[in-house]
Amino acid sequence: MSHSTVVTSAPKQNLWEGGRSPYNVSYGKIMMWFFLLSDALTFGALLISYGTTRFFSAVWPDPNEVFKAFPFMHGQNLPLLFVSLMTFILIMSSVTMVLAVHAGHYNDKKSVAKWLLWTIIGGICFLACQAWEWTHLHGEIGGLWGTFTDPATPTSSFSHFFNKDIAGHVLSTQPGMAMQSTHNFFNYFFTITGFHGGHVTSGVVFNILILVNTVNGVYERRGHYEMIEKIGLYWHFVDLVWVFVFTCFYLL
Amino acid sequence: MSAHHNTDSIQHLYEGDQSKLYSGVMAHHSDINSSESKTQIKKIWKVFWILLVITVVEVGMGMFFSHSISKAVINFLFLALTLLKAGYIVAIFMHLGDEFKGFIASVLIPLVLFVWFIIAFLADGFFWLRMNNSSPSREQIENVAHSTKK
């Protein structure tokens, strides 16, 4: 099965003269791709401005120091473990989504419903993890956006977010600069993970809608499961963005 | 090769309700237990394992090597692995690899803008780093960090 074997019944005509889709993709799917492209530029703008701010800051909080907590493991030093779990959950839900799309190609209603349900569960687990992480950070820094603005803030309330070997000198000589970095770090963190979390939330809602439609036989009557493909594209995009958020916030 | 392109003449289906197009396409696949279907499912799980291994490697690097290897080298590795993961997700999970070349190009070419964005904004960040006289330069910080370690 390859594109070169497409047989054209009509006399040879220009692909672009109308009457057919030159790329063999339906309108809805093309529009989903271009929506995702614009969304990628939005996320890109957020991540690049984060990168710029980080680049012009002399010191920056160390992710290994900021993200080292895990639920029910209070006081233990477990850097990056929780976010790895979140990443695993999201990759897993991407796999179940692609399996739902695959089942849709075969008009297998039961499998589509099964894999969509798992995708929804994965999405909800991810959101629960994010809620826990935000709550934990809220407790630790005493707020979400706009924290670390008071000049009287003692250095001890943010110094533990830094790697002492690299930032120790700045922390002791210019603590205000380290505080400004901490402020920027958390503002970007909550904005970008919040924007991503909003995408996950709407993705879960879309998944629930198409699950209901699948179970009610809407797509079976329509004769195809293209809607699963379109929502699937959105869901994979959310996973894709997380790959970049994960790198920018937790690894670099 | 691809799961969702048909090989028959379908031109007439593009006129009017395009959804008919897909009912025609889907008719090719009747049995989810066919060997063709099973090969595709195998491929999906293979990509899952690749993504998982890459993530584990990244986390391992972040935990154990982030301060022992040069920052530039490790960041380059992180970005390369991230782009590799993104490539697998887009090509296999989002089936972009199965589309026509022209369509792949129309999705990917606008992303080239990011190259310019990143260069421009890093240059801007560099400018501000130098402008801010009260801030020590990054080299100064690293020198101090090195001397205090010794």
Short mmCIF file of C-alpha atoms in Angstrom, two decimals:
data_model
loop_
_atom_site.label_atom_id
_atom_site.label_comp_id
_atom_site.label_asym_id
_atom_site.label_seq_id
_atom_site.Cartn_x
_atom_site.Cartn_y
_atom_site.Cartn_z
CA MET A 1 0.00 0.00 0.00
CA SER A 2 1.72 3.12 -1.10
CA HIS A 3 0.65 6.45 -2.47
CA SER A 4 2.15 5.74 -5.85
CA THR A 5 -0.40 3.02 -6.47
CA VAL A 6 -3.39 5.39 -6.29
CA VAL A 7 -5.39 4.75 -9.42
CA THR A 8 -7.14 7.71 -10.94
CA SER A 9 -10.25 6.87 -12.89
CA ALA A 10 -10.71 10.31 -14.44
CA PRO A 11 -8.38 11.49 -17.17
CA LYS A 12 -5.15 12.88 -15.75
CA GLN A 13 -5.82 16.25 -14.23
CA ASN A 14 -3.95 18.71 -12.07
CA LEU A 15 -4.11 17.85 -8.38
CA TRP A 16 -4.80 21.45 -7.52
CA GLU A 17 -7.58 22.13 -10.02
CA GLY A 18 -10.23 21.42 -7.44
CA GLY A 19 -12.69 18.62 -6.91
CA ARG A 20 -10.37 16.60 -4.77
CA SER A 21 -8.09 16.92 -1.79
CA PRO A 22 -4.52 17.02 -3.07
CA TYR A 23 -3.14 15.80 0.24
CA ASN A 24 -5.85 13.19 0.74
CA VAL A 25 -6.70 14.69 4.12
CA SER A 26 -10.16 15.86 5.13
CA TYR A 27 -10.85 19.51 5.85
CA GLY A 28 -11.42 18.90 9.56
CA LYS A 29 -8.11 17.16 10.01
CA ILE A 30 -6.19 19.84 8.12
CA MET A 31 -7.78 22.51 10.30
CA MET A 32 -6.88 20.58 13.45
CA TRP A 33 -3.27 20.44 12.26
CA PHE A 34 -3.17 24.17 11.62
CA PHE A 35 -4.84 24.93 14.93
CA LEU A 36 -2.14 22.85 16.61
CA LEU A 37 0.50 24.74 14.65
CA SER A 38 -0.81 28.05 16.03
CA ASP A 39 -1.00 26.54 19.50
CA ALA A 40 2.60 25.39 19.14
CA LEU A 41 3.59 28.98 18.41
CA THR A 42 1.77 30.13 21.57
CA PHE A 43 3.51 27.56 23.72
CA GLY A 44 6.75 28.39 21.93
CA ALA A 45 6.34 32.07 22.79
CA LEU A 46 5.83 31.22 26.47
CA LEU A 47 8.79 28.84 26.60
CA ILE A 48 11.11 31.19 24.69
CA SER A 49 10.29 34.15 26.94
CA TYR A 50 10.98 31.85 29.87
CA GLY A 51 14.31 30.97 28.26
CA THR A 52 15.20 34.63 27.70
CA THR A 53 14.44 35.55 31.30
CA ARG A 54 16.43 32.63 32.53
CA PHE A 55 19.33 33.49 30.26
CA PHE A 56 19.62 37.08 31.49
CA SER A 57 19.41 36.05 35.12
CA ALA A 58 22.78 35.58 36.74
CA VAL A 59 21.42 32.78 38.94
CA TRP A 60 18.41 30.51 38.55
CA PRO A 61 16.68 28.02 40.88
CA ASP A 62 17.90 24.44 40.45
CA PRO A 63 15.07 22.03 39.45
CA ASN A 64 16.77 19.29 41.48
CA GLU A 65 16.27 21.47 44.57
CA VAL A 66 12.77 22.76 43.76
CA PHE A 67 11.12 19.54 42.63
CA LYS A 68 12.18 16.89 45.08
CA ALA A 69 8.99 16.05 46.93
CA PHE A 70 6.75 13.04 46.44
CA PRO A 71 3.30 12.38 47.93
CA PHE A 72 3.37 10.45 51.22
CA MET A 73 7.18 10.59 51.30
CA HIS A 74 7.46 13.68 53.39
CA GLY A 75 10.88 15.21 53.93
CA GLN A 76 12.68 12.80 51.61
CA ASN A 77 14.97 14.06 48.89
CA LEU A 78 13.60 12.57 45.67
CA PRO A 79 14.54 14.94 42.86
CA LEU A 80 12.61 14.62 39.58
CA LEU A 81 10.88 11.41 40.65
CA PHE A 82 7.36 12.81 40.79
CA VAL A 83 7.60 14.62 37.47
CA SER A 84 8.93 11.42 35.91
CA LEU A 85 5.77 9.69 37.10
CA MET A 86 3.67 12.47 35.53
CA THR A 87 5.59 12.13 32.26
CA PHE A 88 5.07 8.38 32.30
CA ILE A 89 1.32 8.82 32.85
CA LEU A 90 1.05 11.23 29.93
CA ILE A 91 3.08 9.04 27.54
CA MET A 92 0.94 6.09 28.59
CA SER A 93 -2.27 8.00 27.87
CA SER A 94 -0.86 8.94 24.46
CA VAL A 95 -0.39 5.24 23.73
CA THR A 96 -3.95 4.40 24.75
CA MET A 97 -5.17 7.27 22.55
CA VAL A 98 -3.28 6.04 19.50
CA LEU A 99 -4.71 2.57 20.17
CA ALA A 100 -8.21 4.11 20.21
CA VAL A 101 -7.48 5.80 16.87
CA HIS A 102 -6.21 2.48 15.53
CA ALA A 103 -9.38 0.69 16.68
CA GLY A 104 -11.37 3.46 14.96
CA HIS A 105 -9.65 2.64 11.67
CA TYR A 106 -11.07 -0.86 12.05
CA ASN A 107 -14.54 0.33 13.10
CA ASP A 108 -14.12 -1.60 16.33
CA LYS A 109 -16.53 0.25 18.59
CA LYS A 110 -15.79 -1.72 21.74
CA SER A 111 -12.01 -1.24 21.52
CA VAL A 112 -12.41 2.47 20.75
CA ALA A 113 -14.52 2.89 23.89
CA LYS A 114 -12.11 0.84 25.99
CA TRP A 115 -8.99 2.75 24.95
CA LEU A 116 -10.73 6.12 25.22
CA LEU A 117 -11.72 5.26 28.76
CA TRP A 118 -8.11 4.46 29.63
CA THR A 119 -7.00 7.72 28.01
CA ILE A 120 -9.48 9.66 30.14
CA ILE A 121 -8.26 7.88 33.27
CA GLY A 122 -4.66 8.74 32.35
CA GLY A 123 -5.58 12.38 31.78
CA ILE A 124 -7.33 12.62 35.12
CA CYS A 125 -4.36 10.98 36.88
CA PHE A 126 -2.04 13.53 35.29
CA LEU A 127 -4.28 16.42 36.39
CA ALA A 128 -4.42 14.99 39.90
CA CYS A 129 -0.61 14.87 39.99
CA GLN A 130 -0.42 18.45 38.81
CA ALA A 131 -2.95 19.54 41.43
CA TRP A 132 -0.81 17.87 44.07
CA GLU A 133 2.36 19.54 42.82
CA TRP A 134 0.75 22.99 42.71
CA THR A 135 -0.69 22.52 46.20
CA HIS A 136 2.69 21.38 47.48
CA LEU A 137 4.49 24.39 45.94
CA HIS A 138 1.74 26.70 47.14
CA GLY A 139 2.34 25.45 50.66
CA GLU A 140 6.09 25.79 50.31
CA ILE A 141 6.23 29.31 48.85
CA GLY A 142 3.02 30.70 50.35
CA GLY A 143 1.31 31.57 47.08
CA LEU A 144 1.21 30.93 43.37
CA TRP A 145 1.91 33.89 41.09
CA GLY A 146 3.49 37.09 42.37
CA THR A 147 5.38 35.58 45.27
CA PHE A 148 8.84 36.80 46.33
CA THR A 149 8.24 40.48 45.69
CA ASP A 150 8.69 41.84 49.21
CA PRO A 151 12.25 43.23 49.63
CA ALA A 152 12.12 42.26 53.30
CA THR A 153 11.82 38.55 52.42
CA PRO A 154 14.56 36.70 54.32
CA THR A 155 17.11 34.94 52.08
CA SER A 156 16.38 31.68 53.89
CA SER A 157 12.89 31.51 52.33
CA PHE A 158 14.28 31.03 48.82
CA SER A 159 17.94 30.06 49.19
CA HIS A 160 17.03 26.35 49.39
CA PHE A 161 15.83 26.48 45.76
CA PHE A 162 19.37 27.09 44.56
CA ASN A 163 22.40 24.92 44.11
CA LYS A 164 24.82 26.25 46.72
CA ASP A 165 27.95 25.46 44.69
CA ILE A 166 26.81 27.67 41.82
CA ALA A 167 24.66 30.32 43.43
CA GLY A 168 26.14 30.53 46.93
CA HIS A 169 28.17 33.63 46.12
CA VAL A 170 25.22 35.57 44.67
CA LEU A 171 22.96 34.46 47.52
CA SER A 172 25.30 35.97 50.08
CA THR A 173 26.30 39.13 48.20
CA GLN A 174 23.19 39.97 46.13
CA PRO A 175 20.23 38.09 47.60
CA GLY A 176 17.81 40.48 45.86
CA MET A 177 18.88 39.14 42.50
CA ALA A 178 18.32 35.55 43.60
CA MET A 179 14.90 36.55 44.90
CA GLN A 180 14.02 38.15 41.56
CA SER A 181 15.00 34.90 39.81
CA THR A 182 12.87 32.86 42.20
CA HIS A 183 9.95 35.19 41.52
CA ASN A 184 10.39 34.84 37.75
CA PHE A 185 10.89 31.09 37.99
CA PHE A 186 7.60 30.49 39.81
CA ASN A 187 5.62 32.96 37.68
CA TYR A 188 6.72 31.17 34.51
CA PHE A 189 6.25 27.78 36.09
CA PHE A 190 2.63 28.41 37.07
CA THR A 191 1.80 30.18 33.79
CA ILE A 192 3.23 27.51 31.52
CA THR A 193 2.21 24.40 33.46
CA GLY A 194 -1.17 26.07 34.04
CA PHE A 195 -1.65 26.72 30.33
CA HIS A 196 -0.64 23.15 29.61
CA GLY A 197 -2.92 21.86 32.38
CA GLY A 198 -5.78 23.83 30.81
CA HIS A 199 -5.11 21.98 27.56
CA VAL A 200 -5.12 18.64 29.37
CA THR A 201 -8.41 19.56 31.05
CA SER A 202 -10.11 20.47 27.78
CA GLY A 203 -8.60 17.34 26.20
CA VAL A 204 -10.19 15.20 28.92
CA VAL A 205 -13.53 16.94 28.29
CA PHE A 206 -13.25 16.28 24.54
CA ASN A 207 -12.34 12.66 25.23
CA ILE A 208 -15.39 12.24 27.44
CA LEU A 209 -17.59 13.74 24.69
CA ILE A 210 -16.25 11.38 22.01
CA LEU A 211 -16.49 8.43 24.39
CA VAL A 212 -20.18 9.22 24.92
CA ASN A 213 -20.66 9.55 21.15
CA THR A 214 -18.83 6.27 20.55
CA VAL A 215 -20.88 4.37 23.10
CA ASN A 216 -24.08 5.88 21.68
CA GLY A 217 -23.08 4.65 18.24
CA VAL A 218 -22.84 8.09 16.63
CA TYR A 219 -19.65 7.22 14.75
CA GLU A 220 -20.85 3.72 13.95
CA ARG A 221 -23.87 5.23 12.16
CA ARG A 222 -21.64 7.82 10.51
CA GLY A 223 -19.54 4.97 9.19
CA HIS A 224 -16.18 6.26 10.36
CA TYR A 225 -14.30 7.32 13.47
CA GLU A 226 -12.53 10.36 12.08
CA MET A 227 -13.51 12.40 15.15
CA ILE A 228 -11.33 10.11 17.28
CA GLU A 229 -8.41 10.93 14.97
CA LYS A 230 -8.96 14.68 15.30
CA ILE A 231 -9.26 14.65 19.09
CA GLY A 232 -6.36 12.19 19.10
CA LEU A 233 -4.22 14.77 17.31
CA TYR A 234 -5.08 17.30 20.00
CA TRP A 235 -4.30 14.83 22.77
CA HIS A 236 -0.92 13.88 21.29
CA PHE A 237 -0.11 17.55 20.92
CA VAL A 238 -0.71 18.00 24.65
CA ASP A 239 1.75 15.16 25.28
CA LEU A 240 4.16 16.76 22.82
CA VAL A 241 4.05 20.10 24.64
CA TRP A 242 4.70 18.30 27.92
CA VAL A 243 7.88 16.82 26.43
CA PHE A 244 9.15 20.38 25.92
CA VAL A 245 7.85 21.70 29.26
CA PHE A 246 9.54 18.76 30.97
CA THR A 247 12.86 19.57 29.32
CA CYS A 248 12.70 23.32 29.89
CA PHE A 249 11.60 23.28 33.52
CA TYR A 250 12.91 20.09 35.00
CA LEU A 251 15.99 19.13 33.01
CA LEU A 252 17.82 22.13 31.59
CA MET B 1 2.13 1.18 4.82
CA SER B 2 -0.28 3.68 6.20
CA ALA B 3 -3.33 2.89 8.19
CA HIS B 4 -5.68 5.49 6.94
CA HIS B 5 -5.06 6.09 3.27
CA ASN B 6 -6.93 4.05 0.79
CA THR B 7 -5.62 2.95 -2.53
CA ASP B 8 -8.76 3.09 -4.64
CA SER B 9 -10.14 5.87 -6.73
CA ILE B 10 -11.81 8.18 -4.30
CA GLN B 11 -11.99 11.40 -6.21
CA HIS B 12 -15.75 11.42 -6.52
CA LEU B 13 -16.08 11.18 -2.76
CA TYR B 14 -14.42 14.55 -2.28
CA GLU B 15 -17.44 16.20 -3.80
CA GLY B 16 -20.05 16.90 -1.20
CA ASP B 17 -19.88 15.08 2.11
CA GLN B 18 -16.26 14.27 2.75
CA SER B 19 -17.18 11.92 5.54
CA LYS B 20 -18.22 9.39 2.89
CA LEU B 21 -14.58 9.37 1.92
CA TYR B 22 -13.68 7.96 5.26
CA SER B 23 -16.38 5.34 5.30
CA GLY B 24 -14.80 4.16 2.04
CA VAL B 25 -11.34 4.22 3.56
CA MET B 26 -12.35 2.37 6.66
CA ALA B 27 -14.00 -0.40 4.69
CA HIS B 28 -10.52 -1.65 3.89
CA HIS B 29 -9.95 -2.56 7.48
CA SER B 30 -12.44 -5.07 8.71
CA ASP B 31 -10.58 -7.22 11.17
CA ILE B 32 -8.68 -5.70 14.06
CA ASN B 33 -7.12 -9.11 14.66
CA SER B 34 -5.61 -9.23 11.17
CA SER B 35 -1.85 -9.47 10.88
CA GLU B 36 -1.69 -5.96 9.37
CA SER B 37 -3.45 -4.54 12.41
CA LYS B 38 -1.23 -6.49 14.77
CA THR B 39 1.91 -5.15 13.08
CA GLN B 40 0.66 -1.61 13.60
CA ILE B 41 -0.15 -2.23 17.27
CA LYS B 42 3.32 -3.71 17.74
CA LYS B 43 4.83 -0.57 16.25
CA ILE B 44 2.82 1.64 18.64
CA TRP B 45 4.11 -0.28 21.66
CA LYS B 46 7.64 -0.20 20.31
CA VAL B 47 7.46 3.61 20.15
CA PHE B 48 6.11 3.63 23.69
CA TRP B 49 9.16 1.74 24.94
CA ILE B 50 11.49 4.05 23.01
CA LEU B 51 9.85 7.11 24.58
CA LEU B 52 10.01 5.54 28.03
CA VAL B 53 13.70 4.63 27.73
CA ILE B 54 14.59 8.12 26.47
CA THR B 55 12.73 9.68 29.42
CA VAL B 56 14.46 7.40 31.92
CA VAL B 57 17.84 8.30 30.39
CA GLU B 58 16.99 12.00 30.59
CA VAL B 59 15.95 11.79 34.22
CA GLY B 60 19.07 9.79 35.04
CA MET B 61 21.23 12.42 33.38
CA GLY B 62 19.37 15.17 35.25
CA MET B 63 19.79 13.45 38.61
CA PHE B 64 23.36 12.24 38.43
CA PHE B 65 25.26 14.17 35.79
CA SER B 66 23.73 17.64 35.70
CA HIS B 67 26.64 19.12 37.64
CA SER B 68 29.49 16.80 36.75
CA ILE B 69 29.41 17.21 32.94
CA SER B 70 29.76 20.54 31.18
CA LYS B 71 26.46 22.40 31.15
CA ALA B 72 26.65 23.01 27.40
CA VAL B 73 27.17 19.32 26.59
CA ILE B 74 24.37 18.09 28.84
CA ASN B 75 21.95 20.74 27.59
CA PHE B 76 22.73 19.80 24.00
CA LEU B 77 22.00 16.16 24.85
CA PHE B 78 18.74 17.09 26.59
CA LEU B 79 17.56 19.11 23.59
CA ALA B 80 18.58 16.40 21.12
CA LEU B 81 16.70 13.73 23.11
CA THR B 82 13.67 16.04 23.41
CA LEU B 83 13.55 16.58 19.65
CA LEU B 84 13.92 12.82 19.12
CA LYS B 85 10.93 12.18 21.40
CA ALA B 86 8.92 14.91 19.68
CA GLY B 87 9.76 13.35 16.31
CA TYR B 88 8.46 9.94 17.37
CA ILE B 89 5.24 11.41 18.77
CA VAL B 90 4.53 13.49 15.66
CA ALA B 91 5.57 10.90 13.07
CA ILE B 92 4.06 7.76 14.61
CA PHE B 93 1.42 8.74 17.19
CA MET B 94 0.05 11.65 15.19
CA HIS B 95 0.53 9.70 11.93
CA LEU B 96 2.19 12.69 10.24
CA GLY B 97 4.74 10.28 8.79
CA ASP B 98 1.90 8.60 6.85
CA GLU B 99 0.72 11.80 5.17
CA PHE B 100 1.76 13.12 1.79
CA LYS B 101 5.11 14.91 1.65
CA GLY B 102 3.47 18.19 0.69
CA PHE B 103 1.27 18.09 3.76
CA ILE B 104 4.18 17.23 6.05
CA ALA B 105 6.04 20.22 4.62
CA SER B 106 3.12 22.61 5.11
CA VAL B 107 2.93 21.62 8.77
CA LEU B 108 6.67 21.62 9.48
CA ILE B 109 7.96 24.58 7.45
CA PRO B 110 6.22 27.28 9.58
CA LEU B 111 8.03 25.80 12.60
CA VAL B 112 11.32 26.98 11.10
CA LEU B 113 10.35 30.36 12.57
CA PHE B 114 11.42 28.94 15.91
CA VAL B 115 15.04 28.92 14.80
CA TRP B 116 14.91 32.67 14.38
CA PHE B 117 12.88 33.16 17.58
CA ILE B 118 15.40 31.29 19.67
CA ILE B 119 18.40 33.09 18.18
CA ALA B 120 16.75 36.52 18.51
CA PHE B 121 15.56 36.05 22.07
CA LEU B 122 18.82 34.55 23.31
CA ALA B 123 20.62 37.53 21.79
CA ASP B 124 18.20 39.79 23.64
CA GLY B 125 18.76 37.93 26.89
CA PHE B 126 22.53 38.20 26.41
CA PHE B 127 22.19 41.96 25.88
CA TRP B 128 20.24 42.37 29.11
CA LEU B 129 22.69 40.25 31.02
CA ARG B 130 25.46 42.66 29.95
CA MET B 131 23.32 45.78 30.42
CA ASN B 132 22.56 45.02 34.00
CA ASN B 133 25.70 46.44 35.61
CA SER B 134 24.72 45.29 39.04
CA SER B 135 24.75 41.67 37.95
CA PRO B 136 27.94 39.67 37.89
CA SER B 137 28.53 37.95 34.58
CA ARG B 138 28.00 34.23 34.29
CA GLU B 139 31.75 33.62 33.98
CA GLN B 140 32.37 35.53 37.19
CA ILE B 141 29.83 33.37 38.99
CA GLU B 142 31.34 30.21 37.62
CA ASN B 143 34.84 31.36 38.55
CA VAL B 144 33.74 32.04 42.10
CA ALA B 145 31.97 28.70 42.21
CA HIS B 146 35.14 26.96 41.04
CA SER B 147 37.40 28.79 43.46
CA THR B 148 35.12 28.08 46.43
CA LYS B 149 35.04 24.40 45.50
CA LYS B 150 38.83 24.24 45.64
#
